[in-house]
Amino acid sequence: MAEKQPSIEERITAALLPQEETQEQPEQPEQEIVETVEEVEEPVIEEESVETQQESEQVEEVEEAEEPTEETWQVETLGQLAEQIEVDPADLYNLKIPVNGSDGERKEITIGQWKDDWQSKEKSEKIASETIAIKQKLEDQLNREIQQFEKDSQQGAEFLQELHENFLNEFKTVDWKTLEQTDPTQFVMQRQKFADKQAYLENLRSKAAQNWELRQNEFKEKRVKAMGEAIEKEQKALLNAIPEWNDENVYNAESAKIRQFLKTNGYSEDQVNNITDHRFFVMVRNAMKLNDLQDQTKKVRKKTAAKVGKKILKPGAKRTNAAIKQDAANKVRQNLKKSGSVDDAAAAISNLFNSRG
């Protein structure tokens, strides 16, 4: 008949027990030696000292010999623990641990689920950090380009102003009326020269204005592109943080509730539309779910209070302490049967000892 294989919890306990036993064994030889020393008769002084010295040396040799045999082990990883209790490391990932959910409720998840959740959160934070870094880098680069453009534009404007002043000074001393009467040919030539330079300056101003507008549009496009890349990164981080939102129907329903929740709490439509940080949505979603949970709890309490009202006690047989303890023991055993967890098993054993006491 095949022997029943011990559970993981039993193997962990068995691995820990030898340490406690090895710590108690070295005390026994010392007690026997002390007793033999006390039984030696007083007249034999030399033999007593020799025997005592020999026995003490034997005790030291025994202690020195036993020290290397003390087996201690320290576990730092699941792999080490699995090797020590001789199980597959994958089996340890099925062990359950208690955690607090995002809705505030206590629940149990496996170590594997906890690991996957941690990796997902770590990935989301990494994406968020990369998004912030990329966004900041693009913003800094764009600001440098804008500053350089504004500097160049200022220098260009000063140059145009200088050309305009030189142009005015060049023809400032010309008496056009007298020149037209005295030298019509020179008048026509100077007039053409004036018109050509004036047209040249106007052309420079027009090109400068067009270049200004063109560069401004380029900066806007770069800013929109950078914002789009940042939003795309944030969207990926958001779906990693809230995997349920990969379902489009769930995303549409919950995001609509979040928008309404924000508006109810004082956010305007523009403010909601300008929110891009995925961490904000995760935080608001958790707050909204906690708020819904509290509202449901209040409603349940009100319904329960209205249904129960004032309870009228009727005369009848009073329950004994034994019956009450038996009900408690039955409840603990039912919980153990359903969950099979170590905590419920410990509670059942504790209840058994308490009932016997």
PDB file of C-alpha atoms in Angstrom, residues 140 218 264 292:
ATOM      1  CA  ASP A 140      13.244  70.464 -23.396  1.00  0.00           C
ATOM      2  CA  GLU A 218       6.162  73.365 -36.860  1.00  0.00           C
ATOM      3  CA  THR A 264     -19.442  65.153  -9.588  1.00  0.00           C
ATOM      4  CA  ASP A 292     -19.392  52.384  -4.103  1.00  0.00           C
TER       5      ASP A 292
END
